[in-house]
JSON list of C-alpha atoms in Angstrom, two decimals:
[
{"chain": "A", "resi": 13, "resn": "MET", "atom": "CA", "xyz": [56.92, 44.94, -35.74]},
{"chain": "A", "resi": 14, "resn": "ASP", "atom": "CA", "xyz": [55.42, 44.55, -39.03]},
{"chain": "A", "resi": 15, "resn": "ASN", "atom": "CA", "xyz": [52.56, 41.98, -39.30]},
{"chain": "A", "resi": 16, "resn": "LEU", "atom": "CA", "xyz": [53.99, 38.73, -40.80]},
{"chain": "A", "resi": 17, "resn": "VAL", "atom": "CA", "xyz": [52.30, 36.28, -42.95]},
{"chain": "A", "resi": 18, "resn": "ARG", "atom": "CA", "xyz": [53.14, 32.51, -43.98]},
{"chain": "A", "resi": 19, "resn": "VAL", "atom": "CA", "xyz": [52.05, 30.60, -47.24]},
{"chain": "A", "resi": 20, "resn": "LYS", "atom": "CA", "xyz": [49.10, 28.34, -46.38]},
{"chain": "A", "resi": 21, "resn": "TYR", "atom": "CA", "xyz": [49.23, 26.08, -49.09]},
{"chain": "A", "resi": 22, "resn": "PRO", "atom": "CA", "xyz": [52.64, 25.60, -50.45]},
{"chain": "A", "resi": 23, "resn": "GLU", "atom": "CA", "xyz": [51.69, 23.44, -53.42]},
{"chain": "A", "resi": 24, "resn": "LEU", "atom": "CA", "xyz": [48.73, 25.17, -54.69]},
{"chain": "A", "resi": 25, "resn": "THR", "atom": "CA", "xyz": [50.84, 28.44, -54.55]},
{"chain": "A", "resi": 26, "resn": "ARG", "atom": "CA", "xyz": [53.70, 26.68, -56.11]},
{"chain": "A", "resi": 27, "resn": "ARG", "atom": "CA", "xyz": [51.29, 25.59, -59.09]},
{"chain": "A", "resi": 28, "resn": "ARG", "atom": "CA", "xyz": [49.95, 29.19, -59.46]},
{"chain": "A", "resi": 29, "resn": "LEU", "atom": "CA", "xyz": [53.60, 30.47, -59.51]},
{"chain": "A", "resi": 30, "resn": "GLU", "atom": "CA", "xyz": [54.55, 28.15, -62.13]},
{"chain": "A", "resi": 31, "resn": "ARG", "atom": "CA", "xyz": [51.79, 29.35, -64.21]},
{"chain": "A", "resi": 32, "resn": "GLY", "atom": "CA", "xyz": [53.03, 32.45, -64.03]},
{"chain": "A", "resi": 33, "resn": "PHE", "atom": "CA", "xyz": [52.32, 36.15, -62.71]},
{"chain": "A", "resi": 34, "resn": "ARG", "atom": "CA", "xyz": [50.22, 38.44, -64.61]},
{"chain": "A", "resi": 35, "resn": "HIS", "atom": "CA", "xyz": [52.32, 41.44, -64.95]},
{"chain": "A", "resi": 36, "resn": "GLU", "atom": "CA", "xyz": [51.19, 45.12, -65.50]},
{"chain": "A", "resi": 37, "resn": "LYS", "atom": "CA", "xyz": [54.08, 46.90, -67.01]},
{"chain": "A", "resi": 38, "resn": "ASP", "atom": "CA", "xyz": [54.51, 49.44, -64.00]},
{"chain": "A", "resi": 39, "resn": "LEU", "atom": "CA", "xyz": [54.65, 46.34, -61.52]},
{"chain": "A", "resi": 40, "resn": "ALA", "atom": "CA", "xyz": [56.89, 44.28, -63.45]},
{"chain": "A", "resi": 41, "resn": "ASP", "atom": "CA", "xyz": [60.03, 44.85, -61.11]},
{"chain": "A", "resi": 42, "resn": "GLU", "atom": "CA", "xyz": [58.12, 44.90, -58.22]},
{"chain": "A", "resi": 43, "resn": "MET", "atom": "CA", "xyz": [56.35, 41.45, -59.00]},
{"chain": "A", "resi": 44, "resn": "GLY", "atom": "CA", "xyz": [59.82, 39.99, -60.11]},
{"chain": "A", "resi": 45, "resn": "MET", "atom": "CA", "xyz": [61.15, 40.63, -56.70]},
{"chain": "A", "resi": 46, "resn": "ALA", "atom": "CA", "xyz": [58.05, 39.57, -54.94]},
{"chain": "A", "resi": 47, "resn": "ARG", "atom": "CA", "xyz": [58.13, 36.24, -57.08]},
{"chain": "A", "resi": 48, "resn": "GLN", "atom": "CA", "xyz": [61.63, 35.62, -56.05]},
{"chain": "A", "resi": 49, "resn": "HIS", "atom": "CA", "xyz": [60.82, 36.16, -52.37]},
{"chain": "A", "resi": 50, "resn": "LEU", "atom": "CA", "xyz": [57.97, 33.73, -52.64]},
{"chain": "A", "resi": 51, "resn": "ASN", "atom": "CA", "xyz": [60.11, 31.09, -54.34]},
{"chain": "A", "resi": 52, "resn": "SER", "atom": "CA", "xyz": [62.63, 31.47, -51.57]},
{"chain": "A", "resi": 53, "resn": "ILE", "atom": "CA", "xyz": [59.72, 30.89, -48.94]},
{"chain": "A", "resi": 54, "resn": "LEU", "atom": "CA", "xyz": [58.22, 27.78, -50.97]},
{"chain": "A", "resi": 55, "resn": "ASN", "atom": "CA", "xyz": [61.78, 26.22, -51.11]},
{"chain": "A", "resi": 56, "resn": "LYS", "atom": "CA", "xyz": [62.13, 26.60, -47.36]},
{"chain": "A", "resi": 57, "resn": "ASP", "atom": "CA", "xyz": [59.01, 24.45, -46.64]},
{"chain": "A", "resi": 58, "resn": "ASN", "atom": "CA", "xyz": [56.77, 27.44, -45.57]},
{"chain": "A", "resi": 59, "resn": "VAL", "atom": "CA", "xyz": [58.89, 28.32, -42.62]},
{"chain": "A", "resi": 60, "resn": "GLU", "atom": "CA", "xyz": [59.65, 31.99, -43.11]},
{"chain": "A", "resi": 61, "resn": "GLY", "atom": "CA", "xyz": [57.42, 35.00, -42.41]},
{"chain": "A", "resi": 62, "resn": "ILE", "atom": "CA", "xyz": [56.92, 37.81, -44.82]},
{"chain": "A", "resi": 63, "resn": "THR", "atom": "CA", "xyz": [55.50, 41.19, -44.42]},
{"chain": "A", "resi": 64, "resn": "LEU", "atom": "CA", "xyz": [51.74, 41.76, -45.15]},
{"chain": "A", "resi": 65, "resn": "GLY", "atom": "CA", "xyz": [52.79, 44.43, -47.87]},
{"chain": "A", "resi": 66, "resn": "VAL", "atom": "CA", "xyz": [54.89, 42.00, -49.70]},
{"chain": "A", "resi": 67, "resn": "ALA", "atom": "CA", "xyz": [52.02, 39.14, -49.50]},
{"chain": "A", "resi": 68, "resn": "PHE", "atom": "CA", "xyz": [49.51, 41.95, -50.99]},
{"chain": "A", "resi": 69, "resn": "LYS", "atom": "CA", "xyz": [52.07, 42.55, -53.88]},
{"chain": "A", "resi": 70, "resn": "ILE", "atom": "CA", "xyz": [52.22, 38.85, -54.45]},
{"chain": "A", "resi": 71, "resn": "CYS", "atom": "CA", "xyz": [48.48, 38.40, -54.46]},
{"chain": "A", "resi": 72, "resn": "ARG", "atom": "CA", "xyz": [48.31, 41.23, -57.03]},
{"chain": "A", "resi": 73, "resn": "GLY", "atom": "CA", "xyz": [50.86, 39.50, -59.23]},
{"chain": "A", "resi": 74, "resn": "LEU", "atom": "CA", "xyz": [49.12, 36.00, -59.05]},
{"chain": "A", "resi": 75, "resn": "SER", "atom": "CA", "xyz": [45.57, 37.44, -59.67]},
{"chain": "A", "resi": 76, "resn": "ALA", "atom": "CA", "xyz": [43.92, 37.03, -63.01]},
{"chain": "A", "resi": 77, "resn": "PRO", "atom": "CA", "xyz": [40.16, 38.23, -63.70]},
{"chain": "A", "resi": 78, "resn": "GLU", "atom": "CA", "xyz": [39.05, 34.83, -64.25]},
{"chain": "A", "resi": 79, "resn": "GLU", "atom": "CA", "xyz": [40.87, 33.67, -61.13]},
{"chain": "A", "resi": 80, "resn": "PRO", "atom": "CA", "xyz": [41.21, 36.43, -58.43]},
{"chain": "A", "resi": 81, "resn": "CYS", "atom": "CA", "xyz": [43.63, 35.87, -55.83]},
{"chain": "A", "resi": 82, "resn": "ALA", "atom": "CA", "xyz": [42.70, 37.12, -52.24]},
{"chain": "A", "resi": 83, "resn": "ILE", "atom": "CA", "xyz": [45.35, 37.28, -49.28]},
{"chain": "A", "resi": 84, "resn": "GLU", "atom": "CA", "xyz": [43.43, 34.89, -47.55]},
{"chain": "A", "resi": 85, "resn": "ASP", "atom": "CA", "xyz": [43.58, 32.24, -50.20]},
{"chain": "A", "resi": 86, "resn": "ILE", "atom": "CA", "xyz": [47.34, 31.92, -49.86]},
{"chain": "A", "resi": 87, "resn": "PHE", "atom": "CA", "xyz": [48.38, 33.38, -46.56]},
{"chain": "A", "resi": 88, "resn": "GLU", "atom": "CA", "xyz": [47.59, 32.85, -42.76]},
{"chain": "A", "resi": 89, "resn": "PHE", "atom": "CA", "xyz": [48.63, 35.46, -40.18]},
{"chain": "A", "resi": 90, "resn": "ILE", "atom": "CA", "xyz": [51.25, 34.91, -37.87]},
{"chain": "A", "resi": 91, "resn": "LEU", "atom": "CA", "xyz": [50.31, 36.15, -34.51]},
{"chain": "A", "resi": 92, "resn": "ASP", "atom": "CA", "xyz": [53.07, 36.72, -31.82]}
]
């Protein structure tokens, strides 16, 4: 089974998401999909788990040079 993570701070993450992703041209489609996935998680009250790979893509999209985003800043691991 893939490692799953959960959004740790839904409101903080929602505000970052509303400010927008920083797109690199080659990542735009991938980030758009990650953004949709993250939106659906935030709208479901942080219940759904997502894979670690998607979480890293989301963090890459939310990062900016002046405000880097580490996976631990947004997600917590779900252990089974």
